[in-house]
CSV table of C-alpha atoms and ligand atoms in Angstrom, one decimal:
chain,number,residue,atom,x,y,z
A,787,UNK,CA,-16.7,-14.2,-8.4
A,788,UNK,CA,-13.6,-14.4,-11.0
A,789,UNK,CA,-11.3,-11.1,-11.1
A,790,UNK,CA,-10.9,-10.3,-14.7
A,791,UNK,CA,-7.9,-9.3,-15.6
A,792,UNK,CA,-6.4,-7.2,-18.3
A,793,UNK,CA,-2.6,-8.3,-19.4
A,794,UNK,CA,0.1,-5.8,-20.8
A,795,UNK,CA,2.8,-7.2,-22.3
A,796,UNK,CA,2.5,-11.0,-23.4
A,797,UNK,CA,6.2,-12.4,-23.5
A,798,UNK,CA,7.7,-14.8,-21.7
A,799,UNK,CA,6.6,-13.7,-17.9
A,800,UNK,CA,3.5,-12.3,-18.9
A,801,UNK,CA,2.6,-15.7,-20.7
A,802,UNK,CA,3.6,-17.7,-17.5
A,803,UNK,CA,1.3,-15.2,-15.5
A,804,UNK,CA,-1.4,-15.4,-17.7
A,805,UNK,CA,-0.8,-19.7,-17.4
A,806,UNK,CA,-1.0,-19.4,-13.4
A,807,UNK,CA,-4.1,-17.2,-13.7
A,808,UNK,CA,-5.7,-19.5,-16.0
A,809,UNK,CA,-4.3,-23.2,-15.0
A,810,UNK,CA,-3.3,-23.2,-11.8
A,811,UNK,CA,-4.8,-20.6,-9.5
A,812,UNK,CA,-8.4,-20.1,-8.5
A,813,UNK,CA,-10.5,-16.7,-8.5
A,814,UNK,CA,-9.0,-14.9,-12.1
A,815,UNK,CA,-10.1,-14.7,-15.8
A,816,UNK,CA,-8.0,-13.1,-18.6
A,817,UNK,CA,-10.5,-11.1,-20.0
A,818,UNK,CA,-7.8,-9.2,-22.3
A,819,UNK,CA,-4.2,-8.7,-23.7
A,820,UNK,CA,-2.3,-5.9,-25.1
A,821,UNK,CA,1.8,-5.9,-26.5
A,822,UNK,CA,3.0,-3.9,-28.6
A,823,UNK,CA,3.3,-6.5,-31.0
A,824,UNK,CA,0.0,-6.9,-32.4
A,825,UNK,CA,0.4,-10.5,-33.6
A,826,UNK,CA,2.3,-11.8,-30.5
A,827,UNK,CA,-1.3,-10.7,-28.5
A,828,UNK,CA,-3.2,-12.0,-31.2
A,829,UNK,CA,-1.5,-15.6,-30.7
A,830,UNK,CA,-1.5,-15.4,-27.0
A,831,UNK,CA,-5.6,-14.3,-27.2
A,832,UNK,CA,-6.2,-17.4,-29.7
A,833,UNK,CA,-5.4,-19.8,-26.5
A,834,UNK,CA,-7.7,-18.0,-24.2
A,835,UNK,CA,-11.9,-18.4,-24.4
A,836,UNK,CA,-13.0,-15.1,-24.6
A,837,UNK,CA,-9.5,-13.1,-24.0
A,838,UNK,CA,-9.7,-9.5,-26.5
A,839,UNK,CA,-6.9,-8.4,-28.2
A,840,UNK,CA,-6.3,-3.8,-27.3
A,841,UNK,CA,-3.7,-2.2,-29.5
A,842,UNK,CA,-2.8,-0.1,-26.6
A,843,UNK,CA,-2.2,-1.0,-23.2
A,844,UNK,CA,-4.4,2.3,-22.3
A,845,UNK,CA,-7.3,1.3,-24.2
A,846,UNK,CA,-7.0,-2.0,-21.9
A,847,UNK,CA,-6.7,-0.8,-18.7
A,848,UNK,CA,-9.6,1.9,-19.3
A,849,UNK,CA,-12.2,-0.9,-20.5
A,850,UNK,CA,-15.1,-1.5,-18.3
A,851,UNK,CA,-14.3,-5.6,-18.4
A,852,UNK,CA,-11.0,-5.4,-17.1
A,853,UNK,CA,-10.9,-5.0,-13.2
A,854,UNK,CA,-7.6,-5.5,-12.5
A,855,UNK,CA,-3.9,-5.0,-14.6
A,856,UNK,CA,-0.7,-7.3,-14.6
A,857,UNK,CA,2.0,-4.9,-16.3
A,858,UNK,CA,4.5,-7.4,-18.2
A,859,UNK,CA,5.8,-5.4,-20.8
A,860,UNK,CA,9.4,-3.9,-20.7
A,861,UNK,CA,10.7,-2.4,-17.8
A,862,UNK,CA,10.9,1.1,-19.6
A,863,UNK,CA,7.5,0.9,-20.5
A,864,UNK,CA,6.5,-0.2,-16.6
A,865,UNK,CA,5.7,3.4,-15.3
A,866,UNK,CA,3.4,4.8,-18.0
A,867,UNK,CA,1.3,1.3,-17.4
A,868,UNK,CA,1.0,1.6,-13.7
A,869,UNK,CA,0.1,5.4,-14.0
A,870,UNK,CA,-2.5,4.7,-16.3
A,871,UNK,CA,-4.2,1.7,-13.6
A,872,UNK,CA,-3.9,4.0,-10.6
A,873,UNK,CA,-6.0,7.0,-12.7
A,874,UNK,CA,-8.4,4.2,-13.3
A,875,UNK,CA,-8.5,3.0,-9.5
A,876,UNK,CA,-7.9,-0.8,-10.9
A,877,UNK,CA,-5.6,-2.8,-9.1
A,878,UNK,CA,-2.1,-3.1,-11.1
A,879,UNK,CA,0.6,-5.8,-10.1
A,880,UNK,CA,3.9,-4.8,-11.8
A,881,UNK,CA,6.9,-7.0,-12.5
A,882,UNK,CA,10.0,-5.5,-11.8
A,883,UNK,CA,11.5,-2.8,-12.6
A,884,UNK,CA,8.2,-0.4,-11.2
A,885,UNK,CA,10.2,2.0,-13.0
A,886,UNK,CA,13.6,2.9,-14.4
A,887,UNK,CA,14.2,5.8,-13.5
A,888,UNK,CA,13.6,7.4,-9.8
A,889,UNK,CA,11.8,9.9,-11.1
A,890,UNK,CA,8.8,7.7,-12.8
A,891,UNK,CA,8.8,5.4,-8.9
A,892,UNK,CA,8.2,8.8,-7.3
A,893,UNK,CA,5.8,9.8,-9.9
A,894,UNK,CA,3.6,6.2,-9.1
A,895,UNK,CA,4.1,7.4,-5.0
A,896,UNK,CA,2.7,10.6,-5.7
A,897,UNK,CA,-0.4,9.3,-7.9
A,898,UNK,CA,-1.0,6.5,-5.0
A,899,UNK,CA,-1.0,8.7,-2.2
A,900,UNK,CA,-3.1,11.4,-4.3
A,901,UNK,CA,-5.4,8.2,-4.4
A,902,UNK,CA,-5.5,7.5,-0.8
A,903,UNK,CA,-5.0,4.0,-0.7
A,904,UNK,CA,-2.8,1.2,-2.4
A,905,UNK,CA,-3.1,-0.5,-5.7
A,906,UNK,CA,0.4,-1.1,-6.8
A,907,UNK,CA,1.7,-4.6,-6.3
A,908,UNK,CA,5.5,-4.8,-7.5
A,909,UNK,CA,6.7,-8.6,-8.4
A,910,UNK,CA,9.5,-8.7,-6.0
A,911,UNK,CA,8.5,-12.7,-5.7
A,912,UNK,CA,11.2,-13.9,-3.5
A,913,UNK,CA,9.2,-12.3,-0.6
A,914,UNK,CA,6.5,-15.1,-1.0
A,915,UNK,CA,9.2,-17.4,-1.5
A,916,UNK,CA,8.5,-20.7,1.6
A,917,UNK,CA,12.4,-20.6,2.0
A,918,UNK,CA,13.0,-16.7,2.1
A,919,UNK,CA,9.9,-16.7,4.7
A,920,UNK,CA,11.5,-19.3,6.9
A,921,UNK,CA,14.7,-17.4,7.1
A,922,UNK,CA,12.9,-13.9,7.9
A,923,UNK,CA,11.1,-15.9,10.4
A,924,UNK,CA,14.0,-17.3,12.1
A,925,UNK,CA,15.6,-13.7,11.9
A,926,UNK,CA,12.5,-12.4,13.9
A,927,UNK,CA,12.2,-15.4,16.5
A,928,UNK,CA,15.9,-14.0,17.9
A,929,UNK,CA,17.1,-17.4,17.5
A,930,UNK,CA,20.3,-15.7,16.0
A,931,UNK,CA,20.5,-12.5,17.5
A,932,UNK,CA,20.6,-9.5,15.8
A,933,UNK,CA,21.4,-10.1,12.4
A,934,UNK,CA,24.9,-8.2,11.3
A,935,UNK,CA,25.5,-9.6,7.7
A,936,UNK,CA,22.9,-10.6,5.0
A,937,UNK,CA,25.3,-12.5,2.2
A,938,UNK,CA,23.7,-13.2,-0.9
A,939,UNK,CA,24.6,-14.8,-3.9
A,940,UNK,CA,22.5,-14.7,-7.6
A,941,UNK,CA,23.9,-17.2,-9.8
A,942,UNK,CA,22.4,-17.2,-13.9
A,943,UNK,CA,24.1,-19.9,-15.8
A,944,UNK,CA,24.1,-17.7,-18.8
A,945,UNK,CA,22.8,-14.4,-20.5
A,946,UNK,CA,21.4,-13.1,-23.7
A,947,UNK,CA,24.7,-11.0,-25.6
A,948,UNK,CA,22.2,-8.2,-25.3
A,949,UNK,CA,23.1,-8.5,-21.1
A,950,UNK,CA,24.6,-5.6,-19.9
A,951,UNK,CA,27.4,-5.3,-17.1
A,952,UNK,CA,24.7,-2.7,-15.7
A,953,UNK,CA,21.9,-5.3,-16.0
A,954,UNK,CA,23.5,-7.2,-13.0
A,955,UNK,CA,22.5,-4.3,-10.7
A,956,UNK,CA,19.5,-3.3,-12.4
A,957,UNK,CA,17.9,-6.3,-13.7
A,958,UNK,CA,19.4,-9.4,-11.2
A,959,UNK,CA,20.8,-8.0,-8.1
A,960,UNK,CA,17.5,-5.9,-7.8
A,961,UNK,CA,16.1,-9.1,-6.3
A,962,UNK,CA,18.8,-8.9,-3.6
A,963,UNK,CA,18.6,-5.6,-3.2
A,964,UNK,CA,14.5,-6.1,-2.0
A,965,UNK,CA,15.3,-9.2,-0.3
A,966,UNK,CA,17.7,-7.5,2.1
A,967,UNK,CA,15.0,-4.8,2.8
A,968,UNK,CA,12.7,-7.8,3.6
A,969,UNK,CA,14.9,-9.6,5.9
A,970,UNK,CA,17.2,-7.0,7.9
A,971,UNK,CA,13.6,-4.9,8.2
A,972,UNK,CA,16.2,-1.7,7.3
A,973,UNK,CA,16.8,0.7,4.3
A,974,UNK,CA,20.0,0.9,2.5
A,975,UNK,CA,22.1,4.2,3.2
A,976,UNK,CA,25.0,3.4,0.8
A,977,UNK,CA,26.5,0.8,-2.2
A,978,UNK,CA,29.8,-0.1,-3.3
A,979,UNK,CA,30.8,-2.4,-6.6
A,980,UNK,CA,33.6,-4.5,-7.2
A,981,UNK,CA,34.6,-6.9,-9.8
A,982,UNK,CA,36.6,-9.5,-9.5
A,983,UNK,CA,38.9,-11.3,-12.9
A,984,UNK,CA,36.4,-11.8,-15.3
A,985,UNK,CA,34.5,-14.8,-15.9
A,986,UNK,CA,35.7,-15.8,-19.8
A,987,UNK,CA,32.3,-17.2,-20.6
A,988,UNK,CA,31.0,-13.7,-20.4
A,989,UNK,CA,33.1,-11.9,-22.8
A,990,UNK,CA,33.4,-8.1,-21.8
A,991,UNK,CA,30.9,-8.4,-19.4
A,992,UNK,CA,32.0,-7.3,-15.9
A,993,UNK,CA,30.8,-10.6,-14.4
A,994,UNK,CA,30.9,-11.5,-11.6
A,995,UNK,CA,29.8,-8.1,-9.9
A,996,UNK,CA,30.0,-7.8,-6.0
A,997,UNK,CA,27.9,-5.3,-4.4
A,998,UNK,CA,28.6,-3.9,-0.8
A,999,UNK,CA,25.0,-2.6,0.1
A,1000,UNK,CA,25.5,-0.7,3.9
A,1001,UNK,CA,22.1,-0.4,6.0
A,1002,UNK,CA,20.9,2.4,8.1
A,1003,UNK,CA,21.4,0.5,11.0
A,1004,UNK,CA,24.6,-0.8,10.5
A,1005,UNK,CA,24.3,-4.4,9.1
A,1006,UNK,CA,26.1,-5.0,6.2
A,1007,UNK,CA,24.7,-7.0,2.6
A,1008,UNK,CA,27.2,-8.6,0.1
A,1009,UNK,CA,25.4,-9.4,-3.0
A,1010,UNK,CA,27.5,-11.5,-5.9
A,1011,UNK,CA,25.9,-11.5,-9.0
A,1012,UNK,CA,27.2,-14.5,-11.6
A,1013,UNK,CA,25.9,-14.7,-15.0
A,1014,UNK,CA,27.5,-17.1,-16.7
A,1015,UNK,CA,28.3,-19.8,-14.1
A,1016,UNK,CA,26.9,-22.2,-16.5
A,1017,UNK,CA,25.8,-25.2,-13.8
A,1018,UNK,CA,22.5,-23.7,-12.9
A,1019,UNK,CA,20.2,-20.8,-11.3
A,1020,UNK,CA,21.5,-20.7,-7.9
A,1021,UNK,CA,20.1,-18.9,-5.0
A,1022,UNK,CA,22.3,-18.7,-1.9
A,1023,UNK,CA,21.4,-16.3,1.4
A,1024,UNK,CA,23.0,-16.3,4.3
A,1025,UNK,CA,22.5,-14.3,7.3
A,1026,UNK,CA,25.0,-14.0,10.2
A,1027,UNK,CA,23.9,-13.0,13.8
A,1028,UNK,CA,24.9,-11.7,16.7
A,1029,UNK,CA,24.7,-15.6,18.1
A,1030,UNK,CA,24.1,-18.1,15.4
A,1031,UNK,CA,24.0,-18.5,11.6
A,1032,UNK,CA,20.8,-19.3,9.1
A,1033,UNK,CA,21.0,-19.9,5.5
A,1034,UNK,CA,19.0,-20.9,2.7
A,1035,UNK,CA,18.9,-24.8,2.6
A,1036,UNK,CA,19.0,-26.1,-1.2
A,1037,UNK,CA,16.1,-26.0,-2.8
A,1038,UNK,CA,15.3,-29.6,-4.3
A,1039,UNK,CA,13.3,-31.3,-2.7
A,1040,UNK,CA,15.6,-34.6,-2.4
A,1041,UNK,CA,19.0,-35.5,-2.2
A,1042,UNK,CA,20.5,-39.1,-4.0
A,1043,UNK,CA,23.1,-40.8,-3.1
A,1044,UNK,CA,24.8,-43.4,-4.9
A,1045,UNK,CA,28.4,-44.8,-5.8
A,1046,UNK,CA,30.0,-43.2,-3.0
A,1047,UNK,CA,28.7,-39.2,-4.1
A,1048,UNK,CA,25.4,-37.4,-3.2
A,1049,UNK,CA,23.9,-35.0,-5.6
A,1050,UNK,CA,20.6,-33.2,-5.9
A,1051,UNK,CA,19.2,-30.7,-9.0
A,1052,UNK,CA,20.5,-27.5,-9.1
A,1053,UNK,CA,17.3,-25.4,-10.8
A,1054,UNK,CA,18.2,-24.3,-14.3
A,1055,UNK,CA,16.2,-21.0,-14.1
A,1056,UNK,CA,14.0,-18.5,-12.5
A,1057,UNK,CA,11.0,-20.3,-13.1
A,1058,UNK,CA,12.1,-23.2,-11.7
A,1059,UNK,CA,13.6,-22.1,-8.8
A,1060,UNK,CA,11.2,-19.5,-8.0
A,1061,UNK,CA,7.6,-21.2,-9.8
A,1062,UNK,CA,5.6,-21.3,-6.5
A,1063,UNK,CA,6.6,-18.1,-5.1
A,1064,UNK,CA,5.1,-17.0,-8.1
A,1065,UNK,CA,1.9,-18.6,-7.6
A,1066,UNK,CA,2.0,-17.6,-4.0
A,1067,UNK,CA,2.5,-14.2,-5.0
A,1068,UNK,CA,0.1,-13.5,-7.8
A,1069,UNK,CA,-2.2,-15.5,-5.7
A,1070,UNK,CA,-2.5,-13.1,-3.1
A,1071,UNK,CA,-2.2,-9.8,-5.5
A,1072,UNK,CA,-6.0,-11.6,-6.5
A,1073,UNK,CA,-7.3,-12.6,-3.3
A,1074,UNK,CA,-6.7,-8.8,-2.2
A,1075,UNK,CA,-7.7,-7.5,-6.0
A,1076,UNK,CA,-10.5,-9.4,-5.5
A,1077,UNK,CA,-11.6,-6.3,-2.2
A,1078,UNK,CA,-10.8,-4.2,-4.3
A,1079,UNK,CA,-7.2,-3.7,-2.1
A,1080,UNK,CA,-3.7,-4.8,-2.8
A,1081,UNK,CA,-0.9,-6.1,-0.3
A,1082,UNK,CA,2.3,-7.4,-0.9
A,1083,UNK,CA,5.3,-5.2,-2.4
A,1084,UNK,CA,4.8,-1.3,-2.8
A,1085,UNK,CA,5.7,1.2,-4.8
A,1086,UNK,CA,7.8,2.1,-2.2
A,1087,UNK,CA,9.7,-0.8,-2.4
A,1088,UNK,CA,9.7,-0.4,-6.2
A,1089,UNK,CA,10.8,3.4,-5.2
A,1090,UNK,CA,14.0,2.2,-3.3
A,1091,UNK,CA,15.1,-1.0,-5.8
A,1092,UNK,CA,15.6,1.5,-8.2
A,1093,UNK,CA,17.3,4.3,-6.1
A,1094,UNK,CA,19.4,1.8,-5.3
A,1095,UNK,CA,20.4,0.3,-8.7
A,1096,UNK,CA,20.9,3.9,-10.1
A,1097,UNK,CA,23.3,4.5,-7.4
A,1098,UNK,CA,24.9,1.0,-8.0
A,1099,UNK,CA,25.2,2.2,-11.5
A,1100,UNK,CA,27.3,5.4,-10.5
A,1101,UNK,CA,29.3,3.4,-8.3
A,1102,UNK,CA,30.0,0.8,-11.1
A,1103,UNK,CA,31.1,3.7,-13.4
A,1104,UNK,CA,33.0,5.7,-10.3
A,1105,UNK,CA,34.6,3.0,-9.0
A,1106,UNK,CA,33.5,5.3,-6.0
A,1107,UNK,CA,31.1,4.4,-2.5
A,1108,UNK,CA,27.7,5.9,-3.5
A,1109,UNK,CA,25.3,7.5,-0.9
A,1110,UNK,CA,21.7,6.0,-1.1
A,1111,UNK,CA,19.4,9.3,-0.7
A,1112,UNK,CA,15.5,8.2,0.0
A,1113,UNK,CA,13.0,11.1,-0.2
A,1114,UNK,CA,10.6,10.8,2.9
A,1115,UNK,CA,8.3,7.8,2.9
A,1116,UNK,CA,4.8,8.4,2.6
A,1117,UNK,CA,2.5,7.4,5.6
A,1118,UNK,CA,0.8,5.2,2.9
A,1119,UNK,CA,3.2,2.9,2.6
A,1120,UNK,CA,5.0,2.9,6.9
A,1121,UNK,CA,3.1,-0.1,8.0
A,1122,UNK,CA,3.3,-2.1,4.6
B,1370,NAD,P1,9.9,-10.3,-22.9
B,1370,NAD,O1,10.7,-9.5,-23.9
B,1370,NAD,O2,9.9,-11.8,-23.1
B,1370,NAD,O3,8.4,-9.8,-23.0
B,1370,NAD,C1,8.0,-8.5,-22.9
B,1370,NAD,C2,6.8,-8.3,-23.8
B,1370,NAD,O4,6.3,-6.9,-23.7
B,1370,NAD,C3,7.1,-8.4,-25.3
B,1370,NAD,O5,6.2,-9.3,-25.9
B,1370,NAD,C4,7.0,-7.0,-25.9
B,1370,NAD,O6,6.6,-7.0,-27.2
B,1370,NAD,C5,6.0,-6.4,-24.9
B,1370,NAD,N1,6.1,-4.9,-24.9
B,1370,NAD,C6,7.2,-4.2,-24.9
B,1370,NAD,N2,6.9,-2.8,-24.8
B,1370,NAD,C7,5.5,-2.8,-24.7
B,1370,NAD,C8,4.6,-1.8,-24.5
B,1370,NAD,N3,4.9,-0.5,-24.5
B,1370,NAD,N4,3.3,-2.1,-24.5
B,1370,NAD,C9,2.9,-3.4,-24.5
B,1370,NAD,N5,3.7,-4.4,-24.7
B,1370,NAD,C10,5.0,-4.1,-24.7
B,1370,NAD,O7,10.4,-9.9,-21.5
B,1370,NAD,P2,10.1,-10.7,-20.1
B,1370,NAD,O8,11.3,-11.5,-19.9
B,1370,NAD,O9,8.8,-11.4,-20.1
B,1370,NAD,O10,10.2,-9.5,-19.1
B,1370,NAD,C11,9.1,-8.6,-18.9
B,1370,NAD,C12,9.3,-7.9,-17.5
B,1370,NAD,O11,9.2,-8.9,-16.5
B,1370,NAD,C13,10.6,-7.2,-17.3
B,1370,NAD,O12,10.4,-6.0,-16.6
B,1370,NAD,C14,11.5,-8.1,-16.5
B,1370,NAD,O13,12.4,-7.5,-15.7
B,1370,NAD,C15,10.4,-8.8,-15.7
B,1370,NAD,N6,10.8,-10.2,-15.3
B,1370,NAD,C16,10.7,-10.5,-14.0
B,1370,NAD,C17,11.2,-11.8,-13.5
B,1370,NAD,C18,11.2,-12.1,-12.1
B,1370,NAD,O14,11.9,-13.0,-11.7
B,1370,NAD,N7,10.3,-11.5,-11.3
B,1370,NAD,C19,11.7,-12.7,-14.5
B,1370,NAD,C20,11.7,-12.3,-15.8
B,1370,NAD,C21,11.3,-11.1,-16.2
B,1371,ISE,C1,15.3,-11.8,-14.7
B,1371,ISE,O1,14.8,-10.6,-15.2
B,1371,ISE,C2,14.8,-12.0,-13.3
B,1371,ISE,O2,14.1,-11.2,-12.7
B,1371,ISE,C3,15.3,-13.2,-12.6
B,1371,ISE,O3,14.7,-13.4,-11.4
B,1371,ISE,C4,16.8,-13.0,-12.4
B,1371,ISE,O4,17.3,-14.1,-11.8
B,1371,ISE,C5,17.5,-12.8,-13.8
B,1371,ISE,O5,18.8,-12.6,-13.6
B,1371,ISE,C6,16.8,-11.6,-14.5
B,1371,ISE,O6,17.4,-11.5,-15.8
């Protein structure tokens, strides 16, 4: 039986959600759609059999026909969303941010535990990602020893002028900042920023931004975020062991050569580069949905993105090392 799902925010990801849920993956029906701009849902309904238009997203999420709730609005308006779905016991997956603020993550922790039992996916994608997989799985096998540096690069090849020199932490190197947490199996106990010259494509923008992420245990993440590097969305990770080296390979799926060069596509965005980790991911958000469970990324991983990136943010504007202060983790979320 199909989930039916209730979406909160039609823009551009939640439209790409709501195409994977209705054209490519098996098990879901968008039953409904909410945004804030009334006639943005109503076009976004109009392409859907059957899909109802809420003005609010709480009118949505409380509707007996919706079971479960993909939250695709604005990160500011993430938190209020997710509360909302956990008070209702529906399933809610969450693109990033959960929240902005630490405040509102430990707010959604406190709700979830009150629950007793999950229902917060957050869409940290790259964790469903075949490539990022392989290279945690090679990181587990011991085939390079005990891994001492995680460097990781997040190229954009260009920015809305709206793109803030905060917005690298907050809204790009976020992705990093999970990944690492993925891979090294380890929280983050401090963050540095640097910036280099500036790139002159990016006006004022302090871009690039290099982020010195240390770990609890001692291993060490350098995170580069590039905005404006015009020749494509490029993902690089590295990880350096104790006795070997593994890195992302490239991510097209062939390589040309011809008159003496070879060359291969560099991705031009997100979508692109990350389209079946999407899939993958919001695949298995329904097949758990589906028992009534979620899996995948917390809300404590949500939790520590963000107490990361605000403390990114006071290093940016210190110039300073920042301490990275987690409050205890629930036993909710140890074996996740
Ligand atoms: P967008 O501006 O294209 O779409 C957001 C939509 O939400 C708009 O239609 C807006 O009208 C609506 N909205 C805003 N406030 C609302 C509210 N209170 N209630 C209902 N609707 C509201 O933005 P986007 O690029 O689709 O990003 C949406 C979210 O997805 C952001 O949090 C962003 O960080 C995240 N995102 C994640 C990835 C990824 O790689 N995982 C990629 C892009 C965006
Ligand atoms: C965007 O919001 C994303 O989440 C993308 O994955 C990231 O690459 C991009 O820089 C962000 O703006």
């Amino acid at each position: 039986m199909s989930v039916h799902v209730g979406v909160i925010g039609v823009g551009m990801i939640g439209q790409d959600h709501i195409r994977r849920l209705t054209k490519v993956l098996s098990g879901a029906e968008v039953v409904a759609v909410s945004d804030v701009d009334l006639s943005q849902a109503e076009r976004v309904a109009k392409e859907l059999s059957g899909a109802r238009v809420f003005a609010t997203g709480e009118e949505l999420i409380a509707s007996k026909s919706v079971d479960a709730v993909v939250v695709t609005s604005w990160g500011l308006t993430h938190a209020t969303y997710v509360l909302a779905a956990i008070a209702a016991g529906k399933p809610v997956f969450c693109e990033k941010p959960l929240a902005t603020t630490q405040g509102d993550c430990s707010r959604v922790i406190d709700a979830e535990v009150a629950h007793g039992r999950r229902l917060v996916q957050v869409g940290f994608m790259r964790r469903f990602d075949a490539h990022y997989v392989a290279l945690k799985a090679t990181i587990t096998s011991g085939a390079i020893g005990a891994p001492l540096i995680f460097n990781s690069a997040h190229r954009n090849p260009s920015v809305p002028a709206s793109y803030t020199s905060e917005m690298a932490l907050v809204d790009t190197a976020v992705h990093d900042i999970d990944t690492a947490r993925f891979l090294l199996d380890d929280e983050p106990v401090a963050v540095s920023v640097k910036s280099p010259r500036r790139n002159s494509r990016g006006g004022a923008l302090s871009d690039p931004l290099f982020t010195l992420m240390e770990m609890r245990g001692g291993a060490l993440v350098t995170i580069e975020t590039s905005v404006n590097i015009a020749y494509g969305y490029d993902i690089r990770g590295e990880i350096v062991g104790e006795t070997g080296v593994a890195s992302l390979a490239e991510s097209n799926p062939i390589i040309v050569k011809s008159a003496s060069t070879f060359s291969g596509r560099v991705p031009m965005d997100w979508k692109e580069r990350f389209g079946r980790a999407f899939d993958v991911e919001v695949q298995a958000w329904l097949i758990a949905a589906a028992r009534g469970e979620v899996t995948g990324p917390s809300a404590w991983d949500g939790y520590v993105a963000t107490v990361v990136t605000d403390a990114g943010v006071r290093a940016i504007q210190s110039g300073e090392r920042v301490p990275v202060t987690l409050r205890e983790q629930p036993a909710l979320y140890r074996a996740s």
